[in-house]
Amino acid sequence: MVSRKGRENQLYTAEGERVVAGTVILNATKDKTLLISSESHPKKWIIPKGGAEIDETIEQSALRETWEEAGAIGKITQKIGVFRDDAKFNGKQTVFHFYELVLSELADDWPEKYKRRRQWMPYDEAHSALLNNKRYQLAEALKCSNISR
Ligand code: 5FA
């Protein structure tokens, strides 16, 4: 998997929203999810996700971001859904596409190893962490996944 830098290939909707793709990573027994720390707010937990690019499918973007940010490889088991954020960041609204991914390999070395922490959490802990950070779309994606709770 090749990691990418920059935003010149960023995909936008016809309405000008930034398209972001990511995964809810589950362990094989589907009772934990792997959260990562935000780069801009290192104390806050998020789900691996990032800008979808024009020359990829949204699913490919989600898998690439999952590798770059979390060092995780696995199988996409469902599309969880599309979640809109009406708030504007850098003048743009965001539309998130989230997939569920069951982990097959967690690398010890990955592109953003020195930028991010990773932590497995059961549903309640992960959902609360995302809600406490006001990451409502990420919390909703986790809620809509097949994680056991
Ligand atoms: N941002 C912060 N809170 C947001 C929210 N509730 N809804 C939508 N966007 C929100 O920050 C990533 C970007 O998202 C920042 O520009 C922030 O203002 C905005 P983050 O989600 O805390 O993650 P991060 O700091 O680790 O940044 P990246 O994951 O690297 O950035 P992107 O998700 O934009 O992806 P990309 O740069 O890999 O394409």
CSV table of N, CA, C and O and ligand atoms in Angstrom, one decimal, residues 4 6-7 10 18-21 36-42 44-53 64-65 68-69 85-90 92-94 96 112 115-116 133-138, ligand 1:
chain,number,residue,atom,x,y,z
A,4,ARG,N,0.2,8.6,0.7
A,4,ARG,CA,0.2,9.8,-0.1
A,4,ARG,C,0.2,11.0,0.8
A,4,ARG,O,-0.2,11.0,1.9
A,6,GLY,N,-0.5,15.5,0.7
A,6,GLY,CA,-1.1,16.6,0.0
A,6,GLY,C,-2.5,16.4,-0.3
A,6,GLY,O,-3.1,15.4,-0.1
A,7,ARG,N,-3.1,17.5,-0.8
A,7,ARG,CA,-4.6,17.4,-1.0
A,7,ARG,C,-5.0,17.8,-2.4
A,7,ARG,O,-6.2,18.1,-2.7
A,10,GLN,N,-7.8,15.8,-3.9
A,10,GLN,CA,-9.0,15.7,-3.0
A,10,GLN,C,-10.3,15.6,-3.8
A,10,GLN,O,-10.5,16.5,-4.7
A,18,ARG,N,-16.2,18.3,1.2
A,18,ARG,CA,-15.0,17.4,1.1
A,18,ARG,C,-15.4,16.0,1.5
A,18,ARG,O,-16.0,15.7,2.5
A,19,VAL,N,-15.0,15.1,0.6
A,19,VAL,CA,-15.3,13.7,0.8
A,19,VAL,C,-14.2,13.0,1.6
A,19,VAL,O,-13.0,13.0,1.2
A,20,VAL,N,-14.6,12.4,2.8
A,20,VAL,CA,-13.6,11.8,3.6
A,20,VAL,C,-14.1,10.3,3.8
A,20,VAL,O,-15.2,10.0,3.9
A,21,ALA,N,-13.1,9.4,3.8
A,21,ALA,CA,-13.4,8.0,3.8
A,21,ALA,C,-12.6,7.3,5.0
A,21,ALA,O,-11.4,7.7,5.2
A,36,ILE,N,-7.5,5.7,17.0
A,36,ILE,CA,-6.2,6.3,16.9
A,36,ILE,C,-6.3,7.7,17.4
A,36,ILE,O,-7.4,8.3,17.5
A,37,SER,N,-5.1,8.3,17.8
A,37,SER,CA,-5.1,9.7,18.2
A,37,SER,C,-5.1,10.6,17.0
A,37,SER,O,-4.6,10.3,16.0
A,38,SER,N,-5.8,11.7,17.2
A,38,SER,CA,-5.8,12.8,16.2
A,38,SER,C,-4.5,13.4,16.1
A,38,SER,O,-3.8,13.6,17.1
A,39,GLU,N,-4.1,13.8,14.9
A,39,GLU,CA,-2.8,14.5,14.8
A,39,GLU,C,-2.9,15.9,15.3
A,39,GLU,O,-2.0,16.4,16.0
A,40,SER,N,-4.0,16.6,14.9
A,40,SER,CA,-4.1,18.0,15.3
A,40,SER,C,-4.5,18.2,16.8
A,40,SER,O,-4.2,19.2,17.4
A,41,HIS,N,-5.1,17.1,17.4
A,41,HIS,CA,-5.5,17.2,18.8
A,41,HIS,C,-5.1,15.8,19.4
A,41,HIS,O,-5.9,14.9,19.6
A,42,PRO,N,-3.8,15.7,19.8
A,42,PRO,CA,-3.2,14.4,20.1
A,42,PRO,C,-3.8,13.7,21.3
A,42,PRO,O,-3.7,12.5,21.5
A,44,LYS,N,-7.0,13.5,21.7
A,44,LYS,CA,-8.4,13.0,21.3
A,44,LYS,C,-8.3,11.8,20.4
A,44,LYS,O,-7.5,11.7,19.6
A,45,TRP,N,-9.3,10.9,20.7
A,45,TRP,CA,-9.3,9.7,19.9
A,45,TRP,C,-10.3,9.9,18.7
A,45,TRP,O,-11.3,10.5,18.8
A,46,ILE,N,-9.9,9.3,17.6
A,46,ILE,CA,-10.7,9.4,16.3
A,46,ILE,C,-10.6,8.0,15.7
A,46,ILE,O,-10.0,7.1,16.1
A,47,ILE,N,-11.4,7.9,14.6
A,47,ILE,CA,-11.4,6.7,13.7
A,47,ILE,C,-10.5,7.0,12.5
A,47,ILE,O,-10.5,8.2,12.1
A,48,PRO,N,-9.7,6.0,12.0
A,48,PRO,CA,-8.9,6.3,10.9
A,48,PRO,C,-9.7,6.8,9.7
A,48,PRO,O,-10.7,6.1,9.3
A,49,LYS,N,-9.4,7.9,9.1
A,49,LYS,CA,-10.1,8.5,8.0
A,49,LYS,C,-9.4,9.6,7.4
A,49,LYS,O,-8.5,10.2,8.0
A,50,GLY,N,-9.7,9.9,6.1
A,50,GLY,CA,-9.0,11.0,5.5
A,50,GLY,C,-9.6,11.3,4.1
A,50,GLY,O,-10.5,10.6,3.7
A,51,GLY,N,-9.1,12.3,3.5
A,51,GLY,CA,-9.6,12.7,2.2
A,51,GLY,C,-9.6,11.7,1.1
A,51,GLY,O,-8.6,11.1,0.8
A,52,ALA,N,-10.8,11.5,0.5
A,52,ALA,CA,-10.9,10.6,-0.6
A,52,ALA,C,-10.3,11.3,-1.8
A,52,ALA,O,-10.4,12.5,-1.9
A,53,GLU,N,-9.6,10.5,-2.7
A,53,GLU,CA,-8.9,11.1,-3.9
A,53,GLU,C,-9.6,10.7,-5.2
A,53,GLU,O,-10.2,9.7,-5.3
A,64,ARG,N,-6.6,2.9,2.2
A,64,ARG,CA,-5.3,3.6,2.2
A,64,ARG,C,-5.2,4.4,3.5
A,64,ARG,O,-4.1,4.3,4.2
A,65,GLU,N,-6.2,5.1,3.9
A,65,GLU,CA,-6.1,5.9,5.1
A,65,GLU,C,-5.9,5.0,6.4
A,65,GLU,O,-5.2,5.4,7.3
A,68,GLU,N,-2.3,4.1,6.4
A,68,GLU,CA,-1.4,5.2,6.7
A,68,GLU,C,-1.5,5.6,8.1
A,68,GLU,O,-0.5,5.9,8.8
A,69,GLU,N,-2.7,5.7,8.6
A,69,GLU,CA,-2.9,6.3,10.0
A,69,GLU,C,-2.8,5.2,11.1
A,69,GLU,O,-2.4,5.6,12.2
A,85,ASP,N,-21.4,16.3,8.1
A,85,ASP,CA,-21.1,17.3,9.1
A,85,ASP,C,-21.4,18.7,8.6
A,85,ASP,O,-20.8,19.1,7.6
A,86,ASP,N,-22.4,19.3,9.1
A,86,ASP,CA,-22.8,20.7,8.6
A,86,ASP,C,-21.8,21.8,9.0
A,86,ASP,O,-21.8,22.8,8.4
A,87,ALA,N,-21.0,21.5,10.0
A,87,ALA,CA,-20.0,22.5,10.4
A,87,ALA,C,-18.9,22.7,9.3
A,87,ALA,O,-18.7,21.7,8.6
A,88,LYS,N,-18.4,23.8,9.2
A,88,LYS,CA,-17.3,24.1,8.2
A,88,LYS,C,-16.0,24.1,8.8
A,88,LYS,O,-15.7,24.7,9.9
A,89,PHE,N,-15.0,23.3,8.2
A,89,PHE,CA,-13.6,23.3,8.6
A,89,PHE,C,-12.9,23.8,7.4
A,89,PHE,O,-13.0,23.2,6.3
A,90,ASN,N,-12.0,24.8,7.5
A,90,ASN,CA,-11.3,25.4,6.4
A,90,ASN,C,-12.3,25.8,5.3
A,90,ASN,O,-12.0,25.6,4.1
A,92,LYS,N,-15.1,24.4,4.4
A,92,LYS,CA,-15.7,23.3,3.7
A,92,LYS,C,-16.5,22.4,4.7
A,92,LYS,O,-16.1,22.2,5.8
A,93,GLN,N,-17.7,21.9,4.2
A,93,GLN,CA,-18.4,20.9,4.9
A,93,GLN,C,-17.8,19.6,4.6
A,93,GLN,O,-17.1,19.4,3.6
A,94,THR,N,-18.1,18.6,5.4
A,94,THR,CA,-17.5,17.2,5.2
A,94,THR,C,-18.6,16.2,5.1
A,94,THR,O,-19.6,16.2,5.8
A,96,PHE,N,-18.7,12.1,5.3
A,96,PHE,CA,-17.8,10.9,5.7
A,96,PHE,C,-18.5,9.7,5.1
A,96,PHE,O,-19.7,9.4,5.3
A,112,GLU,N,2.4,6.6,9.8
A,112,GLU,CA,2.2,7.6,10.8
A,112,GLU,C,2.5,7.1,12.2
A,112,GLU,O,1.9,7.7,13.2
A,115,LYS,N,3.3,9.7,14.6
A,115,LYS,CA,2.3,10.8,14.8
A,115,LYS,C,1.1,10.4,15.6
A,115,LYS,O,0.3,11.3,16.0
A,116,ARG,N,0.9,9.1,15.7
A,116,ARG,CA,-0.4,8.6,16.3
A,116,ARG,C,-0.2,7.5,17.3
A,116,ARG,O,0.7,6.6,17.1
A,133,ASN,N,-15.5,14.0,22.5
A,133,ASN,CA,-14.8,14.9,21.6
A,133,ASN,C,-15.7,15.6,20.6
A,133,ASN,O,-15.2,16.3,19.7
A,134,LYS,N,-17.0,15.4,20.8
A,134,LYS,CA,-18.0,16.0,19.9
A,134,LYS,C,-17.8,15.5,18.4
A,134,LYS,O,-18.1,16.2,17.5
A,135,ARG,N,-17.2,14.3,18.3
A,135,ARG,CA,-17.1,13.7,16.9
A,135,ARG,C,-18.3,12.8,16.6
A,135,ARG,O,-18.3,11.6,16.7
A,136,TYR,N,-19.5,13.5,16.4
A,136,TYR,CA,-20.8,12.8,16.4
A,136,TYR,C,-20.9,11.9,15.2
A,136,TYR,O,-21.4,10.8,15.3
A,137,GLN,N,-20.3,12.2,14.1
A,137,GLN,CA,-20.3,11.4,12.9
A,137,GLN,C,-19.5,10.1,13.1
A,137,GLN,O,-19.9,9.0,12.7
A,138,LEU,N,-18.4,10.2,13.8
A,138,LEU,CA,-17.6,9.1,14.0
A,138,LEU,C,-18.3,8.1,15.1
A,138,LEU,O,-18.2,6.9,14.9
B,1,5FA,N1,-12.2,18.6,12.0
B,1,5FA,C1,-12.1,18.7,13.3
B,1,5FA,N2,-13.3,18.3,13.9
B,1,5FA,C2,-14.1,18.0,12.9
B,1,5FA,C3,-15.5,17.6,12.8
B,1,5FA,N3,-16.2,17.5,13.9
B,1,5FA,N4,-16.0,17.4,11.6
B,1,5FA,C4,-15.3,17.6,10.5
B,1,5FA,N5,-14.0,18.0,10.5
B,1,5FA,C5,-13.4,18.2,11.6
B,1,5FA,O1,-8.7,16.6,12.1
B,1,5FA,C6,-8.8,16.6,10.7
B,1,5FA,C7,-9.4,17.8,10.1
B,1,5FA,O2,-10.8,17.7,10.4
B,1,5FA,C8,-8.9,19.1,10.6
B,1,5FA,O3,-8.7,20.0,9.5
B,1,5FA,C9,-10.0,19.5,11.6
B,1,5FA,O4,-10.1,20.9,11.6
B,1,5FA,C10,-11.2,18.9,11.0
B,1,5FA,P1,-8.9,15.3,12.9
B,1,5FA,O5,-10.2,14.6,12.5
B,1,5FA,O6,-8.8,15.7,14.4
B,1,5FA,O7,-7.7,14.4,12.5
B,1,5FA,P2,-6.2,14.7,12.3
B,1,5FA,O8,-5.8,15.9,13.0
B,1,5FA,O9,-5.5,13.4,12.7
B,1,5FA,O10,-6.0,14.9,10.8
B,1,5FA,P3,-6.0,13.9,9.5
B,1,5FA,O11,-6.8,12.7,9.9
B,1,5FA,O12,-4.7,13.8,9.1
B,1,5FA,O13,-6.8,14.8,8.5
B,1,5FA,P4,-8.0,14.5,7.6
B,1,5FA,O14,-9.0,13.6,8.4
B,1,5FA,O15,-8.5,15.8,7.1
B,1,5FA,O16,-7.4,13.6,6.5
B,1,5FA,P5,-6.2,13.7,5.5
B,1,5FA,O17,-5.4,14.9,5.8
B,1,5FA,O18,-5.4,12.4,5.9
B,1,5FA,O19,-6.8,13.7,4.2
